[in-house]
Amino acid sequence: MKKIKKRKLTGFSKLLIKILIILLVIILIPNGIRIYKSSNLKKLKYDHEAISNILDKKVYSEFMNIGENKTMNQVVKEQEFDKKRIDKYAKITYTNQEHLAKNINLLLDKGYNTAEISLIIAHSTTSTTDEFIKKDYIENISNYLKFDYSKTKYIDRYLAYYKLTRESYDNVVTYVNIGLDKEYYKDTKIKDKYSIDMLVNKYNGLSENFEPKNLTKIPSEYCLDKTEEEFLTKEALNAYVEMKEAATAEGYSILINSAYRSYKDQNEVYQTYYNLYGENYVKKYAAKPGYSEHQTGLSFDVASAHSNIFENSKEFNWMKENAYKYGFVLRFPKTKEEVTGFKYEPWHYRYVGKDIAKYMYENNLTFDEYYARFIDTDK
Ligand code: ZN
């Protein structure tokens, strides 16, 4: 009797165990698979939220085929993620922006290809991408957006400037970034912060109170007029002394004619020229107060001890080939009057530091161009 009962119980237990095992399999295997897939995706640097979306949206194998991809990591988390467009998303270079999937979808709908979309988002913020999407489709957009310094917020101005000037695309982008498609002294940016790579031109001014902090008196033996007190900022003066000594050692005599000028000083200079020669003259030759580089303490005019006309002096030739080695650049070159907005001034130099000066020298760029390409990186 006992034995039979035991067998019966055993049979029942076996059944129970079987049911339990089946239940466990149903629960554990998918979990095991999910854990296994998650760890594979984790290895490809997908984050926690992306992974759970990938698994929920059943696109695991597609993502494994794509591999590590920051754009995919973001778009899969968004509601607008469209499975049918996975191949397209994967080709788009990542830029950190909000609602990326939504914007990529809209740009694809407009007819832009993935390379173009990569450029559009690379040169925008979220809000400038949103603005860009409202515009009609632009053909060959990459002509304008292929440079590191392109900005989609200026796209309409690039198009208009190209139409007007037929300049190279590189110049169109650079010149519009400078502001050359706009009138001088209109909508200018006024700055108050000193740095050796600060830009002052007809689009970027200084406040009336701006004064560089470390103005230092130039030893009078370095000046043309020994009775005038001239100042430069400390870093500009140190570099000047280094250059001056090198020039002297080679038999050249460069002297400072005019260095730092306050807003008030510049106002006097401007008024004097204005009264003497009239408006057309000052437009080209003299900066309005607040728009002179002399107010930065980083600029100066030089003279030669050997010639009254600096351009004809051997010192000028020496400066042309050597000033950049000490961090100085000829600020208003002969062939770039349209870019700088100033007439050629062989005597006017600007301190920008050795690295920038070298790059400008080697690439034949004015500081306006350099700034528009490499310093003004606001999108
Ligand atoms: Zn000057």
PDB file of N, CA and C in Angstrom, residues 298-342:
ATOM      1  N   LEU A 298      46.961  96.241 -28.662  1.00  0.00           N
ATOM      2  CA  LEU A 298      47.653  95.150 -29.346  1.00  0.00           C
ATOM      3  C   LEU A 298      48.193  95.591 -30.703  1.00  0.00           C
ATOM      4  N   SER A 299      47.922  96.827 -31.074  1.00  0.00           N
ATOM      5  CA  SER A 299      48.279  97.325 -32.405  1.00  0.00           C
ATOM      6  C   SER A 299      49.186  98.529 -32.323  1.00  0.00           C
ATOM      7  N   PHE A 300      49.989  98.693 -33.358  1.00  0.00           N
ATOM      8  CA  PHE A 300      50.833  99.881 -33.414  1.00  0.00           C
ATOM      9  C   PHE A 300      51.206 100.176 -34.853  1.00  0.00           C
ATOM     10  N   ASP A 301      51.566 101.432 -35.080  1.00  0.00           N
ATOM     11  CA  ASP A 301      52.089 101.845 -36.377  1.00  0.00           C
ATOM     12  C   ASP A 301      53.592 101.969 -36.210  1.00  0.00           C
ATOM     13  N   VAL A 302      54.332 101.509 -37.220  1.00  0.00           N
ATOM     14  CA  VAL A 302      55.788 101.595 -37.125  1.00  0.00           C
ATOM     15  C   VAL A 302      56.343 102.576 -38.152  1.00  0.00           C
ATOM     16  N   ALA A 303      57.597 102.931 -37.917  1.00  0.00           N
ATOM     17  CA  ALA A 303      58.314 103.803 -38.847  1.00  0.00           C
ATOM     18  C   ALA A 303      59.711 103.235 -38.993  1.00  0.00           C
ATOM     19  N   SER A 304      60.381 103.691 -40.043  1.00  0.00           N
ATOM     20  CA  SER A 304      61.768 103.277 -40.243  1.00  0.00           C
ATOM     21  C   SER A 304      62.671 104.450 -39.892  1.00  0.00           C
ATOM     22  N   ALA A 305      63.798 104.142 -39.287  1.00  0.00           N
ATOM     23  CA  ALA A 305      64.755 105.212 -38.989  1.00  0.00           C
ATOM     24  C   ALA A 305      65.463 105.665 -40.261  1.00  0.00           C
ATOM     25  N   HIS A 306      65.289 104.892 -41.335  1.00  0.00           N
ATOM     26  CA  HIS A 306      66.028 105.174 -42.565  1.00  0.00           C
ATOM     27  C   HIS A 306      65.221 105.816 -43.680  1.00  0.00           C
ATOM     28  N   SER A 307      63.901 105.760 -43.585  1.00  0.00           N
ATOM     29  CA  SER A 307      63.087 106.272 -44.689  1.00  0.00           C
ATOM     30  C   SER A 307      61.792 106.876 -44.159  1.00  0.00           C
ATOM     31  N   ASN A 308      61.383 107.995 -44.754  1.00  0.00           N
ATOM     32  CA  ASN A 308      60.143 108.623 -44.328  1.00  0.00           C
ATOM     33  C   ASN A 308      58.929 107.842 -44.792  1.00  0.00           C
ATOM     34  N   ILE A 309      59.099 107.156 -45.915  1.00  0.00           N
ATOM     35  CA  ILE A 309      57.985 106.357 -46.419  1.00  0.00           C
ATOM     36  C   ILE A 309      58.264 104.900 -46.067  1.00  0.00           C
ATOM     37  N   PHE A 310      57.504 104.418 -45.104  1.00  0.00           N
ATOM     38  CA  PHE A 310      57.810 103.101 -44.554  1.00  0.00           C
ATOM     39  C   PHE A 310      57.786 102.012 -45.626  1.00  0.00           C
ATOM     40  N   GLU A 311      56.814 102.111 -46.529  1.00  0.00           N
ATOM     41  CA  GLU A 311      56.668 101.083 -47.566  1.00  0.00           C
ATOM     42  C   GLU A 311      57.951 100.921 -48.391  1.00  0.00           C
ATOM     43  N   ASN A 312      58.702 102.026 -48.549  1.00  0.00           N
ATOM     44  CA  ASN A 312      59.921 101.957 -49.362  1.00  0.00           C
ATOM     45  C   ASN A 312      61.161 101.558 -48.553  1.00  0.00           C
ATOM     46  N   SER A 313      60.989 101.350 -47.278  1.00  0.00           N
ATOM     47  CA  SER A 313      62.165 101.096 -46.435  1.00  0.00           C
ATOM     48  C   SER A 313      62.546  99.623 -46.426  1.00  0.00           C
ATOM     49  N   LYS A 314      63.830  99.379 -46.107  1.00  0.00           N
ATOM     50  CA  LYS A 314      64.266  97.982 -45.989  1.00  0.00           C
ATOM     51  C   LYS A 314      63.638  97.338 -44.745  1.00  0.00           C
ATOM     52  N   GLU A 315      63.227  98.185 -43.771  1.00  0.00           N
ATOM     53  CA  GLU A 315      62.569  97.677 -42.573  1.00  0.00           C
ATOM     54  C   GLU A 315      61.212  97.034 -42.936  1.00  0.00           C
ATOM     55  N   PHE A 316      60.537  97.651 -43.892  1.00  0.00           N
ATOM     56  CA  PHE A 316      59.243  97.103 -44.305  1.00  0.00           C
ATOM     57  C   PHE A 316      59.431  95.698 -44.880  1.00  0.00           C
ATOM     58  N   ASN A 317      60.423  95.552 -45.737  1.00  0.00           N
ATOM     59  CA  ASN A 317      60.680  94.226 -46.314  1.00  0.00           C
ATOM     60  C   ASN A 317      61.019  93.201 -45.242  1.00  0.00           C
ATOM     61  N   TRP A 318      61.781  93.640 -44.253  1.00  0.00           N
ATOM     62  CA  TRP A 318      62.128  92.730 -43.155  1.00  0.00           C
ATOM     63  C   TRP A 318      60.880  92.322 -42.366  1.00  0.00           C
ATOM     64  N   MET A 319      60.041  93.316 -42.049  1.00  0.00           N
ATOM     65  CA  MET A 319      58.797  93.056 -41.305  1.00  0.00           C
ATOM     66  C   MET A 319      57.886  92.096 -42.070  1.00  0.00           C
ATOM     67  N   LYS A 320      57.797  92.308 -43.389  1.00  0.00           N
ATOM     68  CA  LYS A 320      56.923  91.459 -44.212  1.00  0.00           C
ATOM     69  C   LYS A 320      57.276  89.985 -44.060  1.00  0.00           C
ATOM     70  N   GLU A 321      58.584  89.706 -43.983  1.00  0.00           N
ATOM     71  CA  GLU A 321      59.030  88.311 -43.935  1.00  0.00           C
ATOM     72  C   GLU A 321      59.224  87.772 -42.526  1.00  0.00           C
ATOM     73  N   ASN A 322      59.322  88.668 -41.546  1.00  0.00           N
ATOM     74  CA  ASN A 322      59.708  88.202 -40.209  1.00  0.00           C
ATOM     75  C   ASN A 322      58.734  88.497 -39.066  1.00  0.00           C
ATOM     76  N   ALA A 323      57.853  89.476 -39.260  1.00  0.00           N
ATOM     77  CA  ALA A 323      56.989  89.892 -38.129  1.00  0.00           C
ATOM     78  C   ALA A 323      56.202  88.711 -37.553  1.00  0.00           C
ATOM     79  N   TYR A 324      55.730  87.814 -38.409  1.00  0.00           N
ATOM     80  CA  TYR A 324      54.889  86.702 -37.942  1.00  0.00           C
ATOM     81  C   TYR A 324      55.633  85.804 -36.957  1.00  0.00           C
ATOM     82  N   LYS A 325      56.948  85.724 -37.090  1.00  0.00           N
ATOM     83  CA  LYS A 325      57.731  84.856 -36.191  1.00  0.00           C
ATOM     84  C   LYS A 325      57.644  85.325 -34.745  1.00  0.00           C
ATOM     85  N   TYR A 326      57.274  86.579 -34.559  1.00  0.00           N
ATOM     86  CA  TYR A 326      57.173  87.146 -33.215  1.00  0.00           C
ATOM     87  C   TYR A 326      55.714  87.356 -32.809  1.00  0.00           C
ATOM     88  N   GLY A 327      54.788  86.942 -33.669  1.00  0.00           N
ATOM     89  CA  GLY A 327      53.371  87.019 -33.325  1.00  0.00           C
ATOM     90  C   GLY A 327      52.644  88.224 -33.905  1.00  0.00           C
ATOM     91  N   PHE A 328      53.296  88.908 -34.871  1.00  0.00           N
ATOM     92  CA  PHE A 328      52.659  90.104 -35.457  1.00  0.00           C
ATOM     93  C   PHE A 328      52.218  89.870 -36.899  1.00  0.00           C
ATOM     94  N   VAL A 329      51.142  90.539 -37.268  1.00  0.00           N
ATOM     95  CA  VAL A 329      50.671  90.447 -38.648  1.00  0.00           C
ATOM     96  C   VAL A 329      50.401  91.839 -39.218  1.00  0.00           C
ATOM     97  N   LEU A 330      50.660  91.940 -40.511  1.00  0.00           N
ATOM     98  CA  LEU A 330      50.299  93.159 -41.241  1.00  0.00           C
ATOM     99  C   LEU A 330      48.777  93.142 -41.311  1.00  0.00           C
ATOM    100  N   ARG A 331      48.148  94.111 -40.691  1.00  0.00           N
ATOM    101  CA  ARG A 331      46.705  94.001 -40.478  1.00  0.00           C
ATOM    102  C   ARG A 331      45.877  94.370 -41.710  1.00  0.00           C
ATOM    103  N   PHE A 332      46.389  95.331 -42.531  1.00  0.00           N
ATOM    104  CA  PHE A 332      45.604  95.779 -43.694  1.00  0.00           C
ATOM    105  C   PHE A 332      46.427  95.640 -44.969  1.00  0.00           C
ATOM    106  N   PRO A 333      46.540  94.405 -45.486  1.00  0.00           N
ATOM    107  CA  PRO A 333      47.401  94.177 -46.659  1.00  0.00           C
ATOM    108  C   PRO A 333      46.831  94.798 -47.935  1.00  0.00           C
ATOM    109  N   LYS A 334      47.724  94.960 -48.885  1.00  0.00           N
ATOM    110  CA  LYS A 334      47.412  95.631 -50.151  1.00  0.00           C
ATOM    111  C   LYS A 334      46.306  94.928 -50.938  1.00  0.00           C
ATOM    112  N   THR A 335      46.385  93.598 -50.996  1.00  0.00           N
ATOM    113  CA  THR A 335      45.447  92.854 -51.856  1.00  0.00           C
ATOM    114  C   THR A 335      44.139  92.517 -51.147  1.00  0.00           C
ATOM    115  N   LYS A 336      43.980  92.981 -49.913  1.00  0.00           N
ATOM    116  CA  LYS A 336      42.796  92.565 -49.160  1.00  0.00           C
ATOM    117  C   LYS A 336      41.985  93.751 -48.642  1.00  0.00           C
ATOM    118  N   GLU A 337      42.004  94.832 -49.367  1.00  0.00           N
ATOM    119  CA  GLU A 337      41.282  96.019 -48.901  1.00  0.00           C
ATOM    120  C   GLU A 337      39.783  95.771 -48.770  1.00  0.00           C
ATOM    121  N   GLU A 338      39.238  94.965 -49.685  1.00  0.00           N
ATOM    122  CA  GLU A 338      37.799  94.685 -49.647  1.00  0.00           C
ATOM    123  C   GLU A 338      37.430  93.818 -48.446  1.00  0.00           C
ATOM    124  N   VAL A 339      38.402  93.054 -47.986  1.00  0.00           N
ATOM    125  CA  VAL A 339      38.141  92.152 -46.862  1.00  0.00           C
ATOM    126  C   VAL A 339      38.265  92.880 -45.529  1.00  0.00           C
ATOM    127  N   THR A 340      39.293  93.699 -45.409  1.00  0.00           N
ATOM    128  CA  THR A 340      39.517  94.380 -44.127  1.00  0.00           C
ATOM    129  C   THR A 340      38.655  95.631 -43.993  1.00  0.00           C
ATOM    130  N   GLY A 341      38.244  96.181 -45.151  1.00  0.00           N
ATOM    131  CA  GLY A 341      37.475  97.427 -45.124  1.00  0.00           C
ATOM    132  C   GLY A 341      38.360  98.648 -44.938  1.00  0.00           C
ATOM    133  N   PHE A 342      39.676  98.443 -44.973  1.00  0.00           N
ATOM    134  CA  PHE A 342      40.616  99.556 -44.826  1.00  0.00           C
ATOM    135  C   PHE A 342      41.606  99.598 -45.978  1.00  0.00           C
TER     136      PHE A 342
END
